[in-house]
Amino acid sequence: MNDDQQDEIEVLESIYEDDHNFIKTADTVYCYKFICEENEYKSFMLQVTWPKDYPESESAIVDLNSFFNSHIKDDEKEVILNMIRSQYDDWAGMAMTFNIINHVLDNVDEFRDVIKNQNVVEREEKEVVKLEKTKKEVHLESTKGLTKGQKRRFYDKYGNIDADEKPRGWNWVDVIKHLHKTKDV
């Protein structure tokens, strides 16, 4: 690790000391989470990796390949990365990690506009369709083939799933038990 990298580490640690979105994963790898409070699917995490000859002859490597960004399509990631890399000429030969993070912070709305989240919307629509099974279907599936005693324990444990449509006899007294208890009377 060269002196320029050491200096940049000290600067980054002093600037982002109390920032919970800034993460140092290694001496030459830094991440910053850009959290969107309104829509969690517009949040993303930028990872900046320093090559061996950084900053003198090589630029920092920026990527969005972390699991945190799994909701972003590859073509959207590429557009965001190209937007960042377009600024590289201005920062050539100098420490650029702070400049990259600061540039994204200043233009975060433009970067978030690139994220369309179509795959997330499609996935959520499929989940909604699955959840739209009627309560009656869920009830019938869950209690199909159960004895009265098993159904009673099911209701005791999970409550009545659909209060309007209780199965016939849901509150009947077990006749055989009742007669068994009253035969001596």
Short mmCIF file of N, CA and C in Angstrom, two decimals:
data_model
loop_
_atom_site.label_atom_id
_atom_site.label_comp_id
_atom_site.label_asym_id
_atom_site.label_seq_id
_atom_site.Cartn_x
_atom_site.Cartn_y
_atom_site.Cartn_z
N MET A 1 0.85 -1.17 0.00
CA MET A 1 0.00 0.00 0.00
C MET A 1 0.90 1.24 0.00
N ASN A 2 0.62 2.15 -0.93
CA ASN A 2 1.47 3.33 -1.04
C ASN A 2 0.98 4.47 -0.14
N ASP A 3 1.78 5.54 -0.10
CA ASP A 3 1.48 6.67 0.79
C ASP A 3 0.17 7.36 0.43
N ASP A 4 -0.11 7.48 -0.87
CA ASP A 4 -1.35 8.13 -1.29
C ASP A 4 -2.57 7.35 -0.79
N GLN A 5 -2.46 6.04 -0.84
CA GLN A 5 -3.56 5.21 -0.35
C GLN A 5 -3.72 5.35 1.16
N GLN A 6 -2.61 5.39 1.88
CA GLN A 6 -2.65 5.59 3.33
C GLN A 6 -3.32 6.91 3.68
N ASP A 7 -2.93 7.96 2.95
CA ASP A 7 -3.52 9.27 3.20
C ASP A 7 -5.03 9.26 2.92
N GLU A 8 -5.42 8.59 1.84
CA GLU A 8 -6.84 8.55 1.50
C GLU A 8 -7.62 7.76 2.54
N ILE A 9 -7.04 6.71 3.06
CA ILE A 9 -7.71 5.93 4.11
C ILE A 9 -7.97 6.81 5.32
N GLU A 10 -6.98 7.57 5.73
CA GLU A 10 -7.14 8.46 6.88
C GLU A 10 -8.22 9.51 6.63
N VAL A 11 -8.23 10.07 5.43
CA VAL A 11 -9.22 11.08 5.09
C VAL A 11 -10.62 10.47 5.09
N LEU A 12 -10.78 9.31 4.46
CA LEU A 12 -12.09 8.67 4.40
C LEU A 12 -12.61 8.30 5.80
N GLU A 13 -11.71 7.79 6.63
CA GLU A 13 -12.12 7.41 7.98
C GLU A 13 -12.52 8.64 8.80
N SER A 14 -11.85 9.76 8.59
CA SER A 14 -12.23 10.96 9.33
C SER A 14 -13.54 11.56 8.82
N ILE A 15 -13.76 11.51 7.51
CA ILE A 15 -14.98 12.08 6.93
C ILE A 15 -16.20 11.23 7.27
N TYR A 16 -16.07 9.93 7.10
CA TYR A 16 -17.21 9.03 7.24
C TYR A 16 -17.21 8.28 8.58
N GLU A 17 -16.58 8.85 9.57
CA GLU A 17 -16.45 8.21 10.87
C GLU A 17 -17.81 7.83 11.48
N ASP A 18 -18.76 8.72 11.43
CA ASP A 18 -20.07 8.49 12.04
C ASP A 18 -21.15 8.12 11.03
N ASP A 19 -20.79 7.93 9.79
CA ASP A 19 -21.76 7.60 8.74
C ASP A 19 -21.93 6.08 8.67
N HIS A 20 -23.13 5.61 9.01
CA HIS A 20 -23.38 4.17 9.03
C HIS A 20 -23.53 3.58 7.63
N ASN A 21 -23.67 4.42 6.64
CA ASN A 21 -23.79 3.95 5.26
C ASN A 21 -22.44 3.65 4.63
N PHE A 22 -21.37 4.14 5.24
CA PHE A 22 -20.02 3.92 4.73
C PHE A 22 -19.45 2.68 5.39
N ILE A 23 -18.96 1.76 4.57
CA ILE A 23 -18.45 0.48 5.07
C ILE A 23 -17.07 0.23 4.48
N LYS A 24 -16.12 -0.04 5.34
CA LYS A 24 -14.77 -0.43 4.90
C LYS A 24 -14.70 -1.95 5.01
N THR A 25 -14.68 -2.64 3.86
CA THR A 25 -14.66 -4.10 3.88
C THR A 25 -13.25 -4.65 3.85
N ALA A 26 -12.31 -3.86 3.35
CA ALA A 26 -10.89 -4.23 3.34
C ALA A 26 -10.10 -2.93 3.21
N ASP A 27 -8.77 -3.03 3.26
CA ASP A 27 -7.96 -1.81 3.14
C ASP A 27 -8.14 -1.12 1.80
N THR A 28 -8.50 -1.89 0.79
CA THR A 28 -8.64 -1.29 -0.54
C THR A 28 -10.05 -1.43 -1.12
N VAL A 29 -11.01 -1.77 -0.28
CA VAL A 29 -12.40 -1.93 -0.74
C VAL A 29 -13.33 -1.15 0.20
N TYR A 30 -14.11 -0.25 -0.39
CA TYR A 30 -15.04 0.58 0.37
C TYR A 30 -16.42 0.53 -0.27
N CYS A 31 -17.44 0.51 0.57
CA CYS A 31 -18.81 0.48 0.09
C CYS A 31 -19.58 1.65 0.71
N TYR A 32 -20.55 2.13 -0.04
CA TYR A 32 -21.43 3.17 0.48
C TYR A 32 -22.85 2.84 0.08
N LYS A 33 -23.75 2.82 1.07
CA LYS A 33 -25.16 2.53 0.82
C LYS A 33 -25.90 3.84 0.61
N PHE A 34 -26.60 3.93 -0.49
CA PHE A 34 -27.44 5.08 -0.79
C PHE A 34 -28.89 4.65 -0.52
N ILE A 35 -29.36 4.94 0.67
CA ILE A 35 -30.66 4.46 1.14
C ILE A 35 -31.76 5.44 0.72
N CYS A 36 -32.83 4.89 0.19
CA CYS A 36 -34.01 5.69 -0.17
C CYS A 36 -35.11 5.34 0.82
N GLU A 37 -35.51 6.31 1.62
CA GLU A 37 -36.53 6.09 2.65
C GLU A 37 -37.91 5.83 2.04
N GLU A 38 -38.22 6.49 0.92
CA GLU A 38 -39.55 6.37 0.33
C GLU A 38 -39.78 5.03 -0.34
N ASN A 39 -38.73 4.48 -0.98
CA ASN A 39 -38.86 3.25 -1.74
C ASN A 39 -37.58 2.44 -1.57
N GLU A 40 -37.65 1.37 -0.82
CA GLU A 40 -36.45 0.60 -0.53
C GLU A 40 -35.81 0.00 -1.79
N TYR A 41 -36.61 -0.14 -2.85
CA TYR A 41 -36.08 -0.70 -4.08
C TYR A 41 -35.32 0.33 -4.91
N LYS A 42 -35.29 1.56 -4.46
CA LYS A 42 -34.48 2.59 -5.12
C LYS A 42 -33.14 2.74 -4.40
N SER A 43 -32.93 2.00 -3.34
CA SER A 43 -31.65 2.02 -2.61
C SER A 43 -30.64 1.16 -3.35
N PHE A 44 -29.39 1.53 -3.21
CA PHE A 44 -28.33 0.72 -3.81
C PHE A 44 -27.03 0.92 -3.05
N MET A 45 -26.10 0.00 -3.25
CA MET A 45 -24.80 0.08 -2.59
C MET A 45 -23.71 0.08 -3.65
N LEU A 46 -22.86 1.08 -3.56
CA LEU A 46 -21.75 1.25 -4.49
C LEU A 46 -20.48 0.72 -3.84
N GLN A 47 -19.73 -0.10 -4.55
CA GLN A 47 -18.47 -0.62 -4.04
C GLN A 47 -17.33 -0.04 -4.85
N VAL A 48 -16.33 0.51 -4.14
CA VAL A 48 -15.15 1.10 -4.77
C VAL A 48 -13.94 0.26 -4.35
N THR A 49 -13.24 -0.27 -5.34
CA THR A 49 -12.06 -1.09 -5.08
C THR A 49 -10.84 -0.41 -5.69
N TRP A 50 -9.76 -0.39 -4.93
CA TRP A 50 -8.53 0.25 -5.42
C TRP A 50 -7.60 -0.79 -6.02
N PRO A 51 -7.18 -0.61 -7.28
CA PRO A 51 -6.17 -1.50 -7.85
C PRO A 51 -4.80 -1.22 -7.22
N LYS A 52 -3.82 -2.02 -7.56
CA LYS A 52 -2.49 -1.91 -6.96
C LYS A 52 -1.86 -0.53 -7.19
N ASP A 53 -1.97 0.01 -8.39
CA ASP A 53 -1.33 1.28 -8.73
C ASP A 53 -2.25 2.49 -8.56
N TYR A 54 -3.29 2.34 -7.78
CA TYR A 54 -4.21 3.45 -7.52
C TYR A 54 -3.52 4.42 -6.57
N PRO A 55 -3.65 5.70 -6.69
CA PRO A 55 -4.35 6.50 -7.68
C PRO A 55 -3.46 7.00 -8.81
N GLU A 56 -2.16 6.71 -8.78
CA GLU A 56 -1.24 7.30 -9.76
C GLU A 56 -1.60 6.93 -11.20
N SER A 57 -1.66 5.64 -11.50
CA SER A 57 -1.82 5.25 -12.90
C SER A 57 -3.16 4.58 -13.20
N GLU A 58 -3.85 4.11 -12.18
CA GLU A 58 -5.12 3.43 -12.42
C GLU A 58 -6.24 4.11 -11.66
N SER A 59 -7.42 4.04 -12.23
CA SER A 59 -8.61 4.58 -11.57
C SER A 59 -9.22 3.52 -10.67
N ALA A 60 -10.01 3.96 -9.74
CA ALA A 60 -10.71 3.02 -8.85
C ALA A 60 -11.72 2.20 -9.66
N ILE A 61 -11.95 0.99 -9.20
CA ILE A 61 -12.92 0.12 -9.85
C ILE A 61 -14.24 0.25 -9.08
N VAL A 62 -15.28 0.60 -9.79
CA VAL A 62 -16.59 0.80 -9.19
C VAL A 62 -17.52 -0.30 -9.68
N ASP A 63 -18.26 -0.91 -8.76
CA ASP A 63 -19.23 -1.90 -9.20
C ASP A 63 -20.47 -1.90 -8.30
N LEU A 64 -21.49 -2.56 -8.78
CA LEU A 64 -22.77 -2.68 -8.08
C LEU A 64 -23.16 -4.15 -7.94
N ASN A 65 -22.19 -5.03 -7.80
CA ASN A 65 -22.46 -6.46 -7.83
C ASN A 65 -22.72 -7.08 -6.47
N SER A 66 -22.97 -6.29 -5.45
CA SER A 66 -23.24 -6.85 -4.13
C SER A 66 -24.66 -7.39 -4.07
N PHE A 67 -24.91 -8.23 -3.09
CA PHE A 67 -26.25 -8.80 -2.90
C PHE A 67 -27.27 -7.71 -2.61
N PHE A 68 -26.83 -6.65 -1.99
CA PHE A 68 -27.71 -5.52 -1.66
C PHE A 68 -28.39 -4.98 -2.92
N ASN A 69 -27.74 -5.14 -4.09
CA ASN A 69 -28.25 -4.62 -5.35
C ASN A 69 -28.94 -5.68 -6.20
N SER A 70 -29.37 -6.77 -5.61
CA SER A 70 -29.96 -7.86 -6.39
C SER A 70 -31.27 -7.47 -7.07
N HIS A 71 -31.90 -6.41 -6.62
CA HIS A 71 -33.16 -5.97 -7.21
C HIS A 71 -32.96 -5.11 -8.46
N ILE A 72 -31.72 -4.75 -8.76
CA ILE A 72 -31.43 -3.89 -9.91
C ILE A 72 -31.02 -4.76 -11.09
N LYS A 73 -31.60 -4.51 -12.25
CA LYS A 73 -31.26 -5.27 -13.45
C LYS A 73 -29.85 -4.91 -13.91
N ASP A 74 -29.22 -5.83 -14.64
CA ASP A 74 -27.85 -5.63 -15.10
C ASP A 74 -27.70 -4.42 -16.01
N ASP A 75 -28.65 -4.21 -16.91
CA ASP A 75 -28.54 -3.05 -17.80
C ASP A 75 -28.68 -1.74 -17.03
N GLU A 76 -29.49 -1.73 -15.98
CA GLU A 76 -29.60 -0.54 -15.14
C GLU A 76 -28.31 -0.28 -14.37
N LYS A 77 -27.69 -1.37 -13.89
CA LYS A 77 -26.40 -1.23 -13.20
C LYS A 77 -25.36 -0.63 -14.14
N GLU A 78 -25.36 -1.09 -15.37
CA GLU A 78 -24.38 -0.61 -16.34
C GLU A 78 -24.57 0.88 -16.63
N VAL A 79 -25.81 1.33 -16.72
CA VAL A 79 -26.10 2.75 -16.95
C VAL A 79 -25.58 3.58 -15.78
N ILE A 80 -25.83 3.12 -14.56
CA ILE A 80 -25.35 3.84 -13.37
C ILE A 80 -23.83 3.90 -13.36
N LEU A 81 -23.18 2.78 -13.63
CA LEU A 81 -21.71 2.74 -13.64
C LEU A 81 -21.14 3.66 -14.72
N ASN A 82 -21.77 3.69 -15.89
CA ASN A 82 -21.31 4.59 -16.95
C ASN A 82 -21.48 6.05 -16.57
N MET A 83 -22.54 6.35 -15.83
CA MET A 83 -22.74 7.72 -15.35
C MET A 83 -21.60 8.12 -14.40
N ILE A 84 -21.16 7.20 -13.58
CA ILE A 84 -20.06 7.48 -12.65
C ILE A 84 -18.74 7.56 -13.40
N ARG A 85 -18.52 6.60 -14.28
CA ARG A 85 -17.24 6.55 -15.02
C ARG A 85 -17.06 7.74 -15.95
N SER A 86 -18.14 8.39 -16.31
CA SER A 86 -18.02 9.56 -17.18
C SER A 86 -17.28 10.70 -16.48
N GLN A 87 -17.18 10.65 -15.18
CA GLN A 87 -16.49 11.68 -14.40
C GLN A 87 -15.02 11.34 -14.15
N TYR A 88 -14.59 10.16 -14.53
CA TYR A 88 -13.22 9.71 -14.25
C TYR A 88 -12.15 10.64 -14.79
N ASP A 89 -12.36 11.23 -15.96
CA ASP A 89 -11.33 12.11 -16.54
C ASP A 89 -11.02 13.29 -15.64
N ASP A 90 -12.04 13.80 -14.96
CA ASP A 90 -11.83 14.94 -14.06
C ASP A 90 -11.02 14.56 -12.82
N TRP A 91 -11.06 13.29 -12.45
CA TRP A 91 -10.40 12.85 -11.22
C TRP A 91 -9.13 12.04 -11.48
N ALA A 92 -8.68 11.96 -12.70
CA ALA A 92 -7.53 11.11 -13.05
C ALA A 92 -6.28 11.50 -12.25
N GLY A 93 -5.58 10.49 -11.74
CA GLY A 93 -4.32 10.71 -11.04
C GLY A 93 -4.45 11.21 -9.62
N MET A 94 -5.66 11.26 -9.11
CA MET A 94 -5.82 11.70 -7.72
C MET A 94 -6.76 10.75 -6.98
N ALA A 95 -6.80 10.88 -5.66
CA ALA A 95 -7.68 10.04 -4.85
C ALA A 95 -9.12 10.36 -5.21
N MET A 96 -9.85 9.32 -5.60
CA MET A 96 -11.19 9.59 -6.14
C MET A 96 -12.33 8.95 -5.38
N THR A 97 -12.07 8.19 -4.33
CA THR A 97 -13.14 7.52 -3.62
C THR A 97 -14.14 8.52 -3.04
N PHE A 98 -13.63 9.53 -2.38
CA PHE A 98 -14.53 10.57 -1.84
C PHE A 98 -15.28 11.26 -2.97
N ASN A 99 -14.59 11.57 -4.07
CA ASN A 99 -15.23 12.24 -5.19
C ASN A 99 -16.35 11.40 -5.80
N ILE A 100 -16.12 10.10 -5.90
CA ILE A 100 -17.14 9.20 -6.45
C ILE A 100 -18.38 9.21 -5.55
N ILE A 101 -18.16 9.00 -4.26
CA ILE A 101 -19.28 8.95 -3.32
C ILE A 101 -20.01 10.30 -3.30
N ASN A 102 -19.25 11.37 -3.26
CA ASN A 102 -19.84 12.71 -3.22
C ASN A 102 -20.63 13.00 -4.50
N HIS A 103 -20.09 12.59 -5.65
CA HIS A 103 -20.79 12.78 -6.92
C HIS A 103 -22.13 12.05 -6.93
N VAL A 104 -22.13 10.82 -6.43
CA VAL A 104 -23.37 10.05 -6.40
C VAL A 104 -24.35 10.68 -5.39
N LEU A 105 -23.85 11.11 -4.25
CA LEU A 105 -24.72 11.77 -3.26
C LEU A 105 -25.36 13.04 -3.84
N ASP A 106 -24.57 13.81 -4.57
CA ASP A 106 -25.09 15.05 -5.15
C ASP A 106 -26.13 14.79 -6.24
N ASN A 107 -26.00 13.67 -6.94
CA ASN A 107 -26.90 13.36 -8.06
C ASN A 107 -27.70 12.09 -7.82
N VAL A 108 -27.96 11.79 -6.56
CA VAL A 108 -28.58 10.51 -6.22
C VAL A 108 -29.96 10.34 -6.88
N ASP A 109 -30.70 11.41 -7.05
CA ASP A 109 -32.02 11.29 -7.70
C ASP A 109 -31.90 10.84 -9.15
N GLU A 110 -30.89 11.33 -9.85
CA GLU A 110 -30.66 10.90 -11.23
C GLU A 110 -30.33 9.41 -11.29
N PHE A 111 -29.52 8.96 -10.34
CA PHE A 111 -29.15 7.55 -10.30
C PHE A 111 -30.35 6.68 -9.95
N ARG A 112 -31.19 7.15 -9.04
CA ARG A 112 -32.37 6.38 -8.65
C ARG A 112 -33.40 6.33 -9.78
N ASP A 113 -33.43 7.37 -10.61
CA ASP A 113 -34.36 7.37 -11.74
C ASP A 113 -34.04 6.26 -12.74
N VAL A 114 -32.79 5.83 -12.78
CA VAL A 114 -32.38 4.76 -13.69
C VAL A 114 -32.97 3.43 -13.24
N ILE A 115 -33.14 3.26 -11.94
CA ILE A 115 -33.64 2.00 -11.39
C ILE A 115 -35.15 1.94 -11.57
N LYS A 116 -35.60 1.07 -12.46
CA LYS A 116 -37.03 0.96 -12.77
C LYS A 116 -37.73 -0.08 -11.91
N ASN A 117 -36.97 -1.08 -11.44
CA ASN A 117 -37.51 -2.13 -10.57
C ASN A 117 -38.63 -2.93 -11.22
N GLN A 118 -38.55 -3.13 -12.51
CA GLN A 118 -39.59 -3.90 -13.18
C GLN A 118 -39.59 -5.35 -12.72
N ASN A 119 -38.41 -5.92 -12.49
CA ASN A 119 -38.37 -7.30 -12.04
C ASN A 119 -38.92 -7.42 -10.62
N VAL A 120 -38.75 -6.41 -9.78
CA VAL A 120 -39.32 -6.44 -8.44
C VAL A 120 -40.83 -6.32 -8.51
N VAL A 121 -41.32 -5.45 -9.37
CA VAL A 121 -42.77 -5.27 -9.52
C VAL A 121 -43.40 -6.57 -10.03
N GLU A 122 -42.78 -7.20 -11.01
CA GLU A 122 -43.31 -8.46 -11.53
C GLU A 122 -43.32 -9.53 -10.45
N ARG A 123 -42.23 -9.60 -9.67
CA ARG A 123 -42.14 -10.59 -8.60
C ARG A 123 -43.22 -10.34 -7.55
N GLU A 124 -43.44 -9.06 -7.19
CA GLU A 124 -44.46 -8.73 -6.19
C GLU A 124 -45.85 -9.03 -6.72
N GLU A 125 -46.10 -8.79 -8.02
CA GLU A 125 -47.41 -9.09 -8.59
C GLU A 125 -47.69 -10.59 -8.53
N LYS A 126 -46.68 -11.41 -8.79
CA LYS A 126 -46.86 -12.85 -8.70
C LYS A 126 -47.17 -13.26 -7.27
N GLU A 127 -46.49 -12.64 -6.30
CA GLU A 127 -46.75 -12.96 -4.90
C GLU A 127 -48.16 -12.54 -4.50
N VAL A 128 -48.63 -11.42 -5.00
CA VAL A 128 -49.98 -10.96 -4.69
C VAL A 128 -51.00 -11.93 -5.26
N VAL A 129 -50.76 -12.41 -6.48
CA VAL A 129 -51.68 -13.38 -7.08
C VAL A 129 -51.74 -14.64 -6.23
N LYS A 130 -50.59 -15.08 -5.74
CA LYS A 130 -50.57 -16.27 -4.89
C LYS A 130 -51.31 -16.00 -3.58
N LEU A 131 -51.18 -14.80 -3.04
CA LEU A 131 -51.81 -14.48 -1.77
C LEU A 131 -53.30 -14.23 -1.91
N GLU A 132 -53.77 -14.06 -3.14
CA GLU A 132 -55.17 -13.74 -3.35
C GLU A 132 -56.08 -14.97 -3.31
N LYS A 133 -55.51 -16.11 -2.96
CA LYS A 133 -56.38 -17.26 -2.77
C LYS A 133 -57.39 -16.87 -1.71
N THR A 134 -58.60 -17.26 -1.94
CA THR A 134 -59.62 -16.89 -0.98
C THR A 134 -59.38 -17.61 0.35
N LYS A 135 -59.88 -17.03 1.39
CA LYS A 135 -59.72 -17.65 2.70
C LYS A 135 -60.40 -19.02 2.74
N LYS A 136 -61.48 -19.14 1.97
CA LYS A 136 -62.18 -20.41 1.95
C LYS A 136 -61.29 -21.49 1.34
N GLU A 137 -60.57 -21.16 0.25
CA GLU A 137 -59.66 -22.13 -0.36
C GLU A 137 -58.57 -22.54 0.61
N VAL A 138 -58.03 -21.57 1.33
CA VAL A 138 -56.99 -21.86 2.30
C VAL A 138 -57.54 -22.76 3.39
N HIS A 139 -58.75 -22.42 3.85
CA HIS A 139 -59.37 -23.22 4.90
C HIS A 139 -59.62 -24.65 4.43
N LEU A 140 -60.18 -24.79 3.23
CA LEU A 140 -60.48 -26.12 2.71
C LEU A 140 -59.21 -26.94 2.52
N GLU A 141 -58.14 -26.30 2.04
CA GLU A 141 -56.88 -27.01 1.85
C GLU A 141 -56.29 -27.44 3.18
N SER A 142 -56.40 -26.55 4.18
CA SER A 142 -55.74 -26.84 5.44
C SER A 142 -56.52 -27.83 6.30
N THR A 143 -57.82 -27.92 6.12
CA THR A 143 -58.61 -28.81 6.97
C THR A 143 -59.14 -30.03 6.22
N LYS A 144 -58.79 -30.19 4.99
CA LYS A 144 -59.28 -31.31 4.18
C LYS A 144 -58.72 -32.62 4.76
N GLY A 145 -59.60 -33.56 5.00
CA GLY A 145 -59.19 -34.87 5.47
C GLY A 145 -58.92 -34.95 6.95
N LEU A 146 -59.28 -33.92 7.71
CA LEU A 146 -59.06 -33.95 9.14
C LEU A 146 -60.31 -34.46 9.85
N THR A 147 -60.10 -35.12 10.99
CA THR A 147 -61.24 -35.54 11.80
C THR A 147 -61.79 -34.33 12.53
N LYS A 148 -62.95 -34.51 13.18
CA LYS A 148 -63.54 -33.39 13.91
C LYS A 148 -62.62 -32.91 15.01
N GLY A 149 -61.98 -33.83 15.70
CA GLY A 149 -61.06 -33.46 16.78
C GLY A 149 -59.86 -32.68 16.25
N GLN A 150 -59.33 -33.11 15.12
CA GLN A 150 -58.21 -32.40 14.51
C GLN A 150 -58.63 -31.01 14.07
N LYS A 151 -59.85 -30.93 13.50
CA LYS A 151 -60.34 -29.61 13.10
C LYS A 151 -60.52 -28.69 14.30
N ARG A 152 -61.02 -29.24 15.41
CA ARG A 152 -61.22 -28.45 16.62
C ARG A 152 -59.87 -27.92 17.12
N ARG A 153 -58.86 -28.80 17.15
CA ARG A 153 -57.52 -28.36 17.58
C ARG A 153 -56.95 -27.33 16.61
N PHE A 154 -57.23 -27.51 15.33
CA PHE A 154 -56.79 -26.53 14.33
C PHE A 154 -57.39 -25.15 14.63
N TYR A 155 -58.71 -25.13 14.92
CA TYR A 155 -59.36 -23.85 15.23
C TYR A 155 -58.84 -23.27 16.54
N ASP A 156 -58.58 -24.14 17.52
CA ASP A 156 -58.04 -23.64 18.79
C ASP A 156 -56.67 -23.01 18.59
N LYS A 157 -55.88 -23.63 17.73
CA LYS A 157 -54.51 -23.14 17.52
C LYS A 157 -54.46 -21.92 16.62
N TYR A 158 -55.15 -21.92 15.50
CA TYR A 158 -55.05 -20.86 14.50
C TYR A 158 -56.23 -19.91 14.48
N GLY A 159 -57.26 -20.20 15.23
CA GLY A 159 -58.44 -19.36 15.18
C GLY A 159 -59.25 -19.65 13.94
N ASN A 160 -60.38 -19.00 13.82
CA ASN A 160 -61.22 -19.21 12.66
C ASN A 160 -60.70 -18.36 11.51
N ILE A 161 -60.31 -18.96 10.44
CA ILE A 161 -59.75 -18.24 9.30
C ILE A 161 -60.81 -17.39 8.63
N ASP A 162 -61.99 -17.93 8.48
CA ASP A 162 -63.06 -17.19 7.81
C ASP A 162 -64.30 -17.25 8.70
N ALA A 163 -64.51 -16.21 9.48
CA ALA A 163 -65.57 -16.20 10.49
C ALA A 163 -66.97 -16.30 9.87
N ASP A 164 -67.15 -15.83 8.65
CA ASP A 164 -68.47 -15.85 8.03
C ASP A 164 -68.88 -17.24 7.55
N GLU A 165 -67.92 -18.06 7.16
CA GLU A 165 -68.23 -19.37 6.60
C GLU A 165 -67.59 -20.47 7.44
N LYS A 166 -68.21 -20.77 8.55
CA LYS A 166 -67.71 -21.85 9.40
C LYS A 166 -68.25 -23.17 8.86
N PRO A 167 -67.46 -24.22 8.94
CA PRO A 167 -67.96 -25.50 8.44
C PRO A 167 -69.13 -25.98 9.30
N ARG A 168 -70.02 -26.71 8.66
CA ARG A 168 -71.20 -27.21 9.36
C ARG A 168 -70.76 -28.06 10.54
N GLY A 169 -71.33 -27.77 11.69
CA GLY A 169 -71.03 -28.55 12.88
C GLY A 169 -69.79 -28.11 13.63
N TRP A 170 -69.28 -26.93 13.35
CA TRP A 170 -68.03 -26.49 13.97
C TRP A 170 -68.14 -26.37 15.48
N ASN A 171 -69.34 -26.13 15.99
CA ASN A 171 -69.48 -25.99 17.44
C ASN A 171 -70.37 -27.07 18.06
N TRP A 172 -70.57 -28.14 17.35
CA TRP A 172 -71.38 -29.23 17.88
C TRP A 172 -70.62 -29.94 19.00
N VAL A 173 -71.37 -30.42 19.95
CA VAL A 173 -70.78 -31.22 21.01
C VAL A 173 -70.57 -32.62 20.44
N ASP A 174 -69.44 -33.19 20.77
CA ASP A 174 -69.19 -34.55 20.32
C ASP A 174 -70.24 -35.45 20.98
N VAL A 175 -71.20 -35.92 20.20
CA VAL A 175 -72.37 -36.64 20.71
C VAL A 175 -71.97 -37.89 21.46
N ILE A 176 -71.03 -38.64 20.94
CA ILE A 176 -70.64 -39.90 21.58
C ILE A 176 -70.02 -39.62 22.94
N LYS A 177 -69.16 -38.59 23.03
CA LYS A 177 -68.56 -38.25 24.32
C LYS A 177 -69.65 -37.82 25.30
N HIS A 178 -70.56 -37.04 24.82
CA HIS A 178 -71.63 -36.54 25.68
C HIS A 178 -72.49 -37.69 26.20
N LEU A 179 -72.87 -38.63 25.32
CA LEU A 179 -73.67 -39.76 25.74
C LEU A 179 -72.90 -40.67 26.69
N HIS A 180 -71.60 -40.79 26.45
CA HIS A 180 -70.76 -41.62 27.29
C HIS A 180 -70.71 -41.05 28.71
N LYS A 181 -70.67 -39.72 28.82
CA LYS A 181 -70.60 -39.09 30.13
C LYS A 181 -71.95 -39.15 30.85
N THR A 182 -73.04 -39.18 30.10
CA THR A 182 -74.35 -39.09 30.71
C THR A 182 -75.05 -40.46 30.82
N LYS A 183 -74.43 -41.58 30.45
CA LYS A 183 -75.11 -42.88 30.46
C LYS A 183 -75.44 -43.34 31.86
N ASP A 184 -74.67 -42.92 32.85
CA ASP A 184 -74.92 -43.36 34.22
C ASP A 184 -75.95 -42.49 34.92
N VAL A 185 -76.35 -41.43 34.32
CA VAL A 185 -77.28 -40.52 34.98
C VAL A 185 -78.70 -40.96 34.86
#
